[in-house]
Short mmCIF file of N, CA and C in Angstrom, two decimals:
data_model
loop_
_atom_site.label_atom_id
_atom_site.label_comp_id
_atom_site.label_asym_id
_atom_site.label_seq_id
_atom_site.Cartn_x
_atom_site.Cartn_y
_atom_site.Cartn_z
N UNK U 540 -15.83 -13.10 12.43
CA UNK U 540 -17.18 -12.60 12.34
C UNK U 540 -17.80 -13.12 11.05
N UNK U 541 -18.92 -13.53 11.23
CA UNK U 541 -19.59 -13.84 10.04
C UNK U 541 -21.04 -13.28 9.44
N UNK U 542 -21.17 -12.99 8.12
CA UNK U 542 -22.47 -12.15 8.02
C UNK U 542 -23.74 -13.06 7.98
N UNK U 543 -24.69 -13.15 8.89
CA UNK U 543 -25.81 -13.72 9.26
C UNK U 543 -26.84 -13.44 7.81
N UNK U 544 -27.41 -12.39 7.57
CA UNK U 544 -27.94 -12.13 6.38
C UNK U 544 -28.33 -10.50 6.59
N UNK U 545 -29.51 -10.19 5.32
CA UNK U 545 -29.33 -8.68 4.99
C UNK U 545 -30.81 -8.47 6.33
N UNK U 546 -30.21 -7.60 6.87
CA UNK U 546 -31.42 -6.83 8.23
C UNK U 546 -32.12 -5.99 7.46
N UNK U 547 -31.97 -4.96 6.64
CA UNK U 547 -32.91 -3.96 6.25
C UNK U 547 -32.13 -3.00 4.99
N UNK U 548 -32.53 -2.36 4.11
CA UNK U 548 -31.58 -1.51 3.53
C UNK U 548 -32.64 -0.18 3.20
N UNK U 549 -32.21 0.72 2.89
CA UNK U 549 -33.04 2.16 2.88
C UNK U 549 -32.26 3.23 2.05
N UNK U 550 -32.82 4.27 2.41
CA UNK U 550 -32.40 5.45 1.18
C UNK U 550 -32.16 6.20 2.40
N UNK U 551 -31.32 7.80 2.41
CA UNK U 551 -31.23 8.72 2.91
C UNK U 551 -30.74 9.15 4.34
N UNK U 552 -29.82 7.93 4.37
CA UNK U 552 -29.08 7.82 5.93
C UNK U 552 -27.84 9.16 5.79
N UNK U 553 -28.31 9.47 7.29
CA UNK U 553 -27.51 10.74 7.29
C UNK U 553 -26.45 10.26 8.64
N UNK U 554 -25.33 10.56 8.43
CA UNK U 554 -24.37 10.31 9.72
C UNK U 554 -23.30 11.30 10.45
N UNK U 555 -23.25 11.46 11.21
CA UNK U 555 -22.90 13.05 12.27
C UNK U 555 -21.49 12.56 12.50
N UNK U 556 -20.29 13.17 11.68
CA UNK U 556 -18.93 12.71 12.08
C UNK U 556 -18.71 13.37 13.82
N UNK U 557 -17.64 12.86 14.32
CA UNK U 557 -16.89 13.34 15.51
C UNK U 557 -17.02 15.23 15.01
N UNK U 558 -16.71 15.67 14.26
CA UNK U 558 -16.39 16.66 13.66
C UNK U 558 -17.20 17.77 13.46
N UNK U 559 -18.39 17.33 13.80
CA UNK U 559 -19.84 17.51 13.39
C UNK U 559 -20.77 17.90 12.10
N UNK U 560 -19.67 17.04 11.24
CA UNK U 560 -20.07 17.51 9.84
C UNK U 560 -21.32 16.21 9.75
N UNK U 561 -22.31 16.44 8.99
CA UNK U 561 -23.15 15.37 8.82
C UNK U 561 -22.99 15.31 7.03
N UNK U 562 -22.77 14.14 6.75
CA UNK U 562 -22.75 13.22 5.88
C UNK U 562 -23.90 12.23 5.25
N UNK U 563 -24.51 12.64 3.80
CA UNK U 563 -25.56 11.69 3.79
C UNK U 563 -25.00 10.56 2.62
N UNK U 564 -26.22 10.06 3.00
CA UNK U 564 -25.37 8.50 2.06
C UNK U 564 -26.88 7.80 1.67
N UNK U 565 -27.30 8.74 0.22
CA UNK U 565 -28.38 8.11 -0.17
C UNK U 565 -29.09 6.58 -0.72
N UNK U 566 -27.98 5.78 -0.56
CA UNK U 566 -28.43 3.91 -0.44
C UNK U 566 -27.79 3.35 0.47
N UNK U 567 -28.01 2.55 1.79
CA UNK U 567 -27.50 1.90 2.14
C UNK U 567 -28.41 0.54 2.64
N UNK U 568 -26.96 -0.28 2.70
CA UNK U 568 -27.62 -1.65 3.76
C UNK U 568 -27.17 -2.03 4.36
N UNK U 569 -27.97 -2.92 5.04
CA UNK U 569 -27.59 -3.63 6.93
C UNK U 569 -27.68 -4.78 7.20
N UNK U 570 -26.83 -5.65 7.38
CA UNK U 570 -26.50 -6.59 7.99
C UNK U 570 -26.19 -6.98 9.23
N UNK U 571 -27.12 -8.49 9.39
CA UNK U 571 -26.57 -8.98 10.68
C UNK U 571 -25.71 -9.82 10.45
N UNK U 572 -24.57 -9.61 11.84
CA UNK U 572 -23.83 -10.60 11.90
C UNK U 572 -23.20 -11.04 13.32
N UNK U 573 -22.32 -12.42 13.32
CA UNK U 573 -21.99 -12.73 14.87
C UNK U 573 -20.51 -13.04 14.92
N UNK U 574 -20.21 -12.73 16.01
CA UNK U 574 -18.80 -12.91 15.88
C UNK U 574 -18.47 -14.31 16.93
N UNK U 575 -17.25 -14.78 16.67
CA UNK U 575 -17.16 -16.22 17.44
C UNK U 575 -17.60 -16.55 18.62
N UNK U 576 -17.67 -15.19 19.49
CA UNK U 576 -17.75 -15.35 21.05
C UNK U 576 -19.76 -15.30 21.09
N UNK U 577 -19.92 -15.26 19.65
CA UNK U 577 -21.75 -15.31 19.59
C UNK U 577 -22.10 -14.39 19.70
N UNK U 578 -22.03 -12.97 19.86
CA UNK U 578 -22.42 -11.68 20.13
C UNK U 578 -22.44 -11.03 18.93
N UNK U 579 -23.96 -10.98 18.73
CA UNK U 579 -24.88 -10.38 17.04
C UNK U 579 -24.10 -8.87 17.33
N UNK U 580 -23.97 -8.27 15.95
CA UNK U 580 -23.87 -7.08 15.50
C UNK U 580 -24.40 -6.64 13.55
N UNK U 581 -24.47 -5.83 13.94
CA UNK U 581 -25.63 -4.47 12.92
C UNK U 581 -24.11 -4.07 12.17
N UNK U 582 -23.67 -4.65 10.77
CA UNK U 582 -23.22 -3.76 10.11
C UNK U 582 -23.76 -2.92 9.04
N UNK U 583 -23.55 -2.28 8.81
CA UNK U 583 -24.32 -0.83 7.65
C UNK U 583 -22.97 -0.57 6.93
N UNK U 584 -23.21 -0.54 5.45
CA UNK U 584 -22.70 -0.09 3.83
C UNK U 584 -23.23 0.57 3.57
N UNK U 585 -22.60 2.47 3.39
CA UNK U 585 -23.36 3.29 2.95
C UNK U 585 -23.24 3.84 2.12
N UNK U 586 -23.50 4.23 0.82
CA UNK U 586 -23.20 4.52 -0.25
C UNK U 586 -23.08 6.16 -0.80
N UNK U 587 -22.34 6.89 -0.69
CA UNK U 587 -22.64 8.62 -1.11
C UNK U 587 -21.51 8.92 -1.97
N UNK U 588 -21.40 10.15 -2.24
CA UNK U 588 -20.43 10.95 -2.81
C UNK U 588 -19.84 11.78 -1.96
N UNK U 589 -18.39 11.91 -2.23
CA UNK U 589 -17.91 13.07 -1.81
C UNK U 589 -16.78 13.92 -2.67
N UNK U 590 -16.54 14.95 -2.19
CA UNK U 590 -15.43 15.71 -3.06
C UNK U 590 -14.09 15.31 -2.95
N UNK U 591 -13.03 15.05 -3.12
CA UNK U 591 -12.22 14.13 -2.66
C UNK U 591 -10.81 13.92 -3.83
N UNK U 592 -9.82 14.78 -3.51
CA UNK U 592 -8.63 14.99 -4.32
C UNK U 592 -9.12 15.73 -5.75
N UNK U 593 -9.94 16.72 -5.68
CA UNK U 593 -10.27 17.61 -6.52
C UNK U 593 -11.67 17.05 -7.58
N UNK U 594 -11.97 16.10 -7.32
CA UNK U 594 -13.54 16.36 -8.05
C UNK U 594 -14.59 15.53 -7.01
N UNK U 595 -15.68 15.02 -7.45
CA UNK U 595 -16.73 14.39 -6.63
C UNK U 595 -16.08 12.86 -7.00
N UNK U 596 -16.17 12.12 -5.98
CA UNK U 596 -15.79 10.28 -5.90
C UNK U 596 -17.26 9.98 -5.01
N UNK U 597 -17.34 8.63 -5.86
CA UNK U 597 -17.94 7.62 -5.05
C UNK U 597 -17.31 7.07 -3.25
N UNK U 598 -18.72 7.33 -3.07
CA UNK U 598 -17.82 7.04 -1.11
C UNK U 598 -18.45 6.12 -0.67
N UNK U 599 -17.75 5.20 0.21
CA UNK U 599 -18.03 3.76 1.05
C UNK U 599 -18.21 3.74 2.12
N UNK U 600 -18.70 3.65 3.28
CA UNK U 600 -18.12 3.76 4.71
C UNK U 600 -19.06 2.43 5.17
N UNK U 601 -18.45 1.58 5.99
CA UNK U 601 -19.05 0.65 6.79
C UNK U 601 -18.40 0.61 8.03
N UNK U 602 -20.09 1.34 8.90
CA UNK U 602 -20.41 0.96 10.56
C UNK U 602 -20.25 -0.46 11.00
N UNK U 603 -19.68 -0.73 12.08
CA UNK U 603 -20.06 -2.26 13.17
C UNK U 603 -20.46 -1.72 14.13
N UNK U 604 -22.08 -1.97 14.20
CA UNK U 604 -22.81 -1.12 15.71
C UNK U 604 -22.62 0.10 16.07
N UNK U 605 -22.65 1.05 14.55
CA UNK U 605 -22.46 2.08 14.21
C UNK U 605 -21.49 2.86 14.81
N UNK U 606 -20.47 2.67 14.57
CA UNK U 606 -19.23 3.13 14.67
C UNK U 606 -18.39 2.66 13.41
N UNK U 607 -17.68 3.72 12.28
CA UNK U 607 -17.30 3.52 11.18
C UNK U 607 -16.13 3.02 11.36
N UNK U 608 -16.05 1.96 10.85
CA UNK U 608 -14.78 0.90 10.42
C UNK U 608 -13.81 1.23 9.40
N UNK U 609 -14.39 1.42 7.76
CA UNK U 609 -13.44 1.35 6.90
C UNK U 609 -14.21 2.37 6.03
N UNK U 610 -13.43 3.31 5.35
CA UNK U 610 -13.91 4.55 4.53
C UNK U 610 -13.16 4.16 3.10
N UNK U 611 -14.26 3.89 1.87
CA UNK U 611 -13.66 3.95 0.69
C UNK U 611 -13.68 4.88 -0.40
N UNK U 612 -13.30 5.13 -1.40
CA UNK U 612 -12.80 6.17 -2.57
C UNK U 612 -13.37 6.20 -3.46
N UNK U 613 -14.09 6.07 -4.62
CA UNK U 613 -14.04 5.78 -6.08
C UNK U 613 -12.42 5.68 -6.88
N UNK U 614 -12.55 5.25 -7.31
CA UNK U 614 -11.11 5.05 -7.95
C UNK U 614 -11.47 6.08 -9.52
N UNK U 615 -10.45 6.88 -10.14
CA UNK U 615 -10.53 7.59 -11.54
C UNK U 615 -11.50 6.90 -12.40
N UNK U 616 -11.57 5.99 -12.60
CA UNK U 616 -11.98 5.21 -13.66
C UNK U 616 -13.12 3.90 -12.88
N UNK U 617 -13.82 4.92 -11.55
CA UNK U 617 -14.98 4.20 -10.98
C UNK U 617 -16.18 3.94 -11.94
N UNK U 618 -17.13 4.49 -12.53
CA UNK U 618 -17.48 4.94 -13.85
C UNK U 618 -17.99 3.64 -14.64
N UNK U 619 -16.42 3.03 -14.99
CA UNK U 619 -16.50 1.96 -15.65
C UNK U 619 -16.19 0.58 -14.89
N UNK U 620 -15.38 0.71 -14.22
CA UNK U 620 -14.80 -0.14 -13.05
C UNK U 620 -15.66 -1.03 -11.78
N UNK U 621 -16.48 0.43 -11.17
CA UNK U 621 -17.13 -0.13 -10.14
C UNK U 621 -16.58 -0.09 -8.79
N UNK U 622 -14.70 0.41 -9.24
CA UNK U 622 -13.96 0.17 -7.48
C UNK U 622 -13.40 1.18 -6.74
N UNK U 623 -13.70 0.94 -5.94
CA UNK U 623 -13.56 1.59 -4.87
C UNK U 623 -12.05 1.52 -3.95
N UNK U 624 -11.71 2.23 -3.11
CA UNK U 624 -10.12 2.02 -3.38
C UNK U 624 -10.17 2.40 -1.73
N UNK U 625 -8.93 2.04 -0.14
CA UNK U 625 -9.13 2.12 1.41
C UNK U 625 -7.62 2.38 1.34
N UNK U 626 -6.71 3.29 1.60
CA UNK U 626 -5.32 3.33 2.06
C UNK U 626 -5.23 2.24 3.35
N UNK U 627 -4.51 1.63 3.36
CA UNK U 627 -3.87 0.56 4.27
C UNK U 627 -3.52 1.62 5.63
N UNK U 628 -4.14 1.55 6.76
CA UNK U 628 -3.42 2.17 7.64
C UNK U 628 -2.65 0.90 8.73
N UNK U 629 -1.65 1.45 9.28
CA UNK U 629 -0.61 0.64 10.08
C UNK U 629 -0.76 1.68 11.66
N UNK U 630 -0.23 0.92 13.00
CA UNK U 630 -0.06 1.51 13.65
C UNK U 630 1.18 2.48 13.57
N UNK U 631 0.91 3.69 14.24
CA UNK U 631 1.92 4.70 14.06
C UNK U 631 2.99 5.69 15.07
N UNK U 632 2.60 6.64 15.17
CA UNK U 632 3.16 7.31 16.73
C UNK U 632 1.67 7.12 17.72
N UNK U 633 2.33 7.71 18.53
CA UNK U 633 1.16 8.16 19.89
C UNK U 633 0.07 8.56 19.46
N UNK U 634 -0.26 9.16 18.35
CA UNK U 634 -1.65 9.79 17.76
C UNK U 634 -2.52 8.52 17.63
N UNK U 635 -1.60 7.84 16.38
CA UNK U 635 -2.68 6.70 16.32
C UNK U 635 -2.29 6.11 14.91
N UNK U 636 -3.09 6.10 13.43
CA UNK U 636 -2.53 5.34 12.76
C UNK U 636 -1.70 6.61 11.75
N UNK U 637 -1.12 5.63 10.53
CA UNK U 637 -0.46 6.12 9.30
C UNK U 637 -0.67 5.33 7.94
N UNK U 638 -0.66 5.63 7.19
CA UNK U 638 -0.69 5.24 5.87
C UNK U 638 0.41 3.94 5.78
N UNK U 639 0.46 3.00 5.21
CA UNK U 639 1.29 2.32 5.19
C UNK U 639 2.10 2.54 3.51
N UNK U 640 3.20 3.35 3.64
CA UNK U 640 3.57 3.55 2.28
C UNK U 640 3.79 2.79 0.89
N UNK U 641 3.31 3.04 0.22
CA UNK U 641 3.52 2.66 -1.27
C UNK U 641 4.84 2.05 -1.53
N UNK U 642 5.26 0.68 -1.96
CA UNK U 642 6.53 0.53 -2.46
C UNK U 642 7.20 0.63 -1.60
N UNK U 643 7.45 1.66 -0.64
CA UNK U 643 8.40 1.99 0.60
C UNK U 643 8.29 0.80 1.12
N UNK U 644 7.17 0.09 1.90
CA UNK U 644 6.89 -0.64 3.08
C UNK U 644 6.31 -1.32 2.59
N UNK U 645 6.75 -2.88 3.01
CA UNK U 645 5.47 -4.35 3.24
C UNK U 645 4.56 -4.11 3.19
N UNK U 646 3.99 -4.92 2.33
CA UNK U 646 2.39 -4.85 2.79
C UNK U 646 2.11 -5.79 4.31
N UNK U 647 1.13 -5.03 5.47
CA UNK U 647 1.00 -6.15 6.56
C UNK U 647 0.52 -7.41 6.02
N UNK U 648 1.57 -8.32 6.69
CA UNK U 648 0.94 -9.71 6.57
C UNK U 648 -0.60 -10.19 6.57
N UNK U 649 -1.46 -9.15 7.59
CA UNK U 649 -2.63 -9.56 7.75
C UNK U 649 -3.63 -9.30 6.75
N UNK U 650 -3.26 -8.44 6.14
CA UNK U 650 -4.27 -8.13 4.93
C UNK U 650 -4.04 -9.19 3.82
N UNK U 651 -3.10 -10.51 3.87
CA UNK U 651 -3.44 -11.49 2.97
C UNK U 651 -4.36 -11.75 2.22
N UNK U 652 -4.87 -12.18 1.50
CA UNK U 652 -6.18 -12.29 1.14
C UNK U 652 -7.26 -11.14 0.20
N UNK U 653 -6.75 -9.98 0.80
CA UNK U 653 -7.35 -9.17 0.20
C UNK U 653 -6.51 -8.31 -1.03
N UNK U 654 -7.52 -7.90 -1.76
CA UNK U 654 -6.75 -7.28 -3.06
C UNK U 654 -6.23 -6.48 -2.79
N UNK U 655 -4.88 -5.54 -3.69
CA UNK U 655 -4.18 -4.71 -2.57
C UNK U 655 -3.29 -4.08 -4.03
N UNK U 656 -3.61 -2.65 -4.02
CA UNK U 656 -2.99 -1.78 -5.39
C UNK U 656 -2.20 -0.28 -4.45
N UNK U 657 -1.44 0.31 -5.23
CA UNK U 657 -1.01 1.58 -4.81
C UNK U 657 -2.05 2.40 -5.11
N UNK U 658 -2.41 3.31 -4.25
CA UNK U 658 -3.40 4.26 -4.63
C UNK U 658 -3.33 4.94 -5.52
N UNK U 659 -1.82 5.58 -5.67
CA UNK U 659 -1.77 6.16 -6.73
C UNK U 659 -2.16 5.80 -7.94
N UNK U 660 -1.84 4.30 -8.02
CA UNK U 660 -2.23 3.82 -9.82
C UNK U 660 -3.40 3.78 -9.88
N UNK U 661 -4.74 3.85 -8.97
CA UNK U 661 -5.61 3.86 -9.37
C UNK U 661 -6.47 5.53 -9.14
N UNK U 662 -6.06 6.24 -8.21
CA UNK U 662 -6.26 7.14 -8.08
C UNK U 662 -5.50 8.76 -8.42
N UNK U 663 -6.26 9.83 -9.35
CA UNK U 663 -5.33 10.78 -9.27
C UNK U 663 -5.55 12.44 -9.06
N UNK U 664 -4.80 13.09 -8.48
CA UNK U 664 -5.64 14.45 -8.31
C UNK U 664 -4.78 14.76 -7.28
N UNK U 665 -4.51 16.19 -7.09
CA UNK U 665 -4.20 16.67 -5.78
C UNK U 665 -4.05 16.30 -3.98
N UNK U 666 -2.83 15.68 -3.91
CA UNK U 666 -2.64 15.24 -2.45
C UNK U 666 -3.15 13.73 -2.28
N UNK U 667 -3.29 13.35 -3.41
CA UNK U 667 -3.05 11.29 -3.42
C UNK U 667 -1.87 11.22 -2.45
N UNK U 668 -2.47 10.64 -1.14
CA UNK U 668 -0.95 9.71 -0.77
C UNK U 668 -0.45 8.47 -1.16
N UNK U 669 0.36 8.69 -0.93
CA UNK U 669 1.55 7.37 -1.37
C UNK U 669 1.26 6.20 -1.09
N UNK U 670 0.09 5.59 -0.88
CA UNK U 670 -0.02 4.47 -0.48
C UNK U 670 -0.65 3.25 -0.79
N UNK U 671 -0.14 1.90 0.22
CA UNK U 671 -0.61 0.74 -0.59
C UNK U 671 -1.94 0.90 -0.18
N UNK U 672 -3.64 -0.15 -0.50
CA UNK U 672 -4.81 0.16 -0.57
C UNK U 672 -5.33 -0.77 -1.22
N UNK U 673 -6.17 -1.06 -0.03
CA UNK U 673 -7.32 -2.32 -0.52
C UNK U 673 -8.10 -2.22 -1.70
N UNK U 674 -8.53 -2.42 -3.06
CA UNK U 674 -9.28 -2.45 -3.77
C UNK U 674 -10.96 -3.42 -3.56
N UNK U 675 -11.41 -2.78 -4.58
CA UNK U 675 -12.91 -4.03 -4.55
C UNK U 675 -13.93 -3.02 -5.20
N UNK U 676 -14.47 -3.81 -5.64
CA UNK U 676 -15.47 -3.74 -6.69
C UNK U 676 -16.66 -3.32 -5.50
N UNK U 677 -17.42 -1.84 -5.91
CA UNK U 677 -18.47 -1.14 -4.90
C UNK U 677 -19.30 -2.43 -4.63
N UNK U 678 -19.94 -3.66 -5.29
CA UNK U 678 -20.76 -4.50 -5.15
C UNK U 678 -20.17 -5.98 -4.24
N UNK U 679 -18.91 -6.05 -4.29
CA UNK U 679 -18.50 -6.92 -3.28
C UNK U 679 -18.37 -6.65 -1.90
N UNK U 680 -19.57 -7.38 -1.32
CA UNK U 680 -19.95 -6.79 0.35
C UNK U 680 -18.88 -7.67 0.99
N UNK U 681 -18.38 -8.41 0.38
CA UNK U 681 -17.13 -9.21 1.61
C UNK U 681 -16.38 -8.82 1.58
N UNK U 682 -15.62 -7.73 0.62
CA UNK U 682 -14.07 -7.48 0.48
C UNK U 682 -14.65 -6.15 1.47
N UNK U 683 -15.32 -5.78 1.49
CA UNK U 683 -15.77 -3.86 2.03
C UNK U 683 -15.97 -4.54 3.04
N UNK U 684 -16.65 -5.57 3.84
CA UNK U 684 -17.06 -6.12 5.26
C UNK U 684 -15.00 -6.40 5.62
N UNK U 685 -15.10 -7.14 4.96
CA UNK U 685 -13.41 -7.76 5.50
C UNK U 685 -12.53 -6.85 5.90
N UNK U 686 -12.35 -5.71 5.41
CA UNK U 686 -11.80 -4.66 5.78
C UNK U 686 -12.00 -4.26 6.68
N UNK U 687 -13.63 -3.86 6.98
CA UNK U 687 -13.57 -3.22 8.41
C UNK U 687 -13.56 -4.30 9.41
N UNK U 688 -13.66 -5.40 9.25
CA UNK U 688 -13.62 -6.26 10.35
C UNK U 688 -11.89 -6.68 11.02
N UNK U 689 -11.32 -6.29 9.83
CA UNK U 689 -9.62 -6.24 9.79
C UNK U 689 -9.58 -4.97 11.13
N UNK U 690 -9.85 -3.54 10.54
CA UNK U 690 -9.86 -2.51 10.92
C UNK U 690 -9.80 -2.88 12.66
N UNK U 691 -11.74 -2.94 12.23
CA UNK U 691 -12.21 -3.49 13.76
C UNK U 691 -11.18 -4.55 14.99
N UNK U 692 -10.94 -5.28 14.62
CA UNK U 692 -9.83 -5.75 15.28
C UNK U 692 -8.38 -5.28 15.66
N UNK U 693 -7.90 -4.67 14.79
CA UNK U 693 -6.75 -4.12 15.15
C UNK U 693 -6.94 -2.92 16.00
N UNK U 694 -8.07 -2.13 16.16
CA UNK U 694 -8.48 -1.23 17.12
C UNK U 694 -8.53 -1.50 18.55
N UNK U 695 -9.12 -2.73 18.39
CA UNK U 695 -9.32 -3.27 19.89
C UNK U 695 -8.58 -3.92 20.32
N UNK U 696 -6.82 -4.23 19.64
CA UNK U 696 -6.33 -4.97 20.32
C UNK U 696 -5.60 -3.48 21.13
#
């Protein structure tokens, strides 16, 4: 998939989980893009806060044709940093995915390319899991696109 250019960006996008919690995300933006088989899609980067292992973090989430792909963190030391932090999920039991553990386990081959820290070292507070986790700087739209397009694919296979 490749990003075509920026479609629109706005303030005050609100988004209705499965759960029915609604979530706002006061900056975001939208991109078009196409994937090999030529079929345009609408991704959206949305930018909010949430509460998250005991204080407020910077939060990430990017839609493909609005359906959320990849959910990111602030990292402790976002502040100064800028990054944002995605636990690696792997396929798992019958439910669906799992964390891919810290140190325990490989990192998947497929996430090559992308930057890749234990959560823990960058993150800390109550109920951090153990795991390995994409990094990137909140302003790099390719490492936050790449992810969910990773995501996105492994869903649909």
């Amino acid at each position: 998939m490749q990003i075509l250019d920026v479609q629109a960006a706005g303030v005050d996008f609100v988004f209705r989980w499965p759960s029915g919690t609604d979530e706002k995300y006061p900056q975001w933006i939208e991109y078009r893009a196409v994937s090999s088989e030529g079929k345009h899609h609408i991704i959206r980067i949305g930018f909010g806060m949430r509460a998250t292992y005991g204080r407020d973090r910077k939060r990430v989430v990017v839609w493909f044709d609005g359906i959320p792909q990849a959910e990111f963190l602030g990292a402790d030391d976002f502040e100064h940093s800028g990054e944002v932090l995605s636990a690696i999920k792997i396929p798992g039991t019958a439910t669906g995915e799992r964390i891919c553990r810290y140190l325990e386990e490989p990192i998947p081959e497929r996430y090559t390319g992308l930057p890749v820290v234990g959560l823990k070292t960058r993150v800390s507070g109550q109920g951090v899991q153990n795991a390995w986790a994409v990094v990137a700087n909140v302003a790099d739209h390719r490492v936050l696109f790449g992810l969910a397009a990773l995501r996105r694919l492994e869903r649909s296979r």
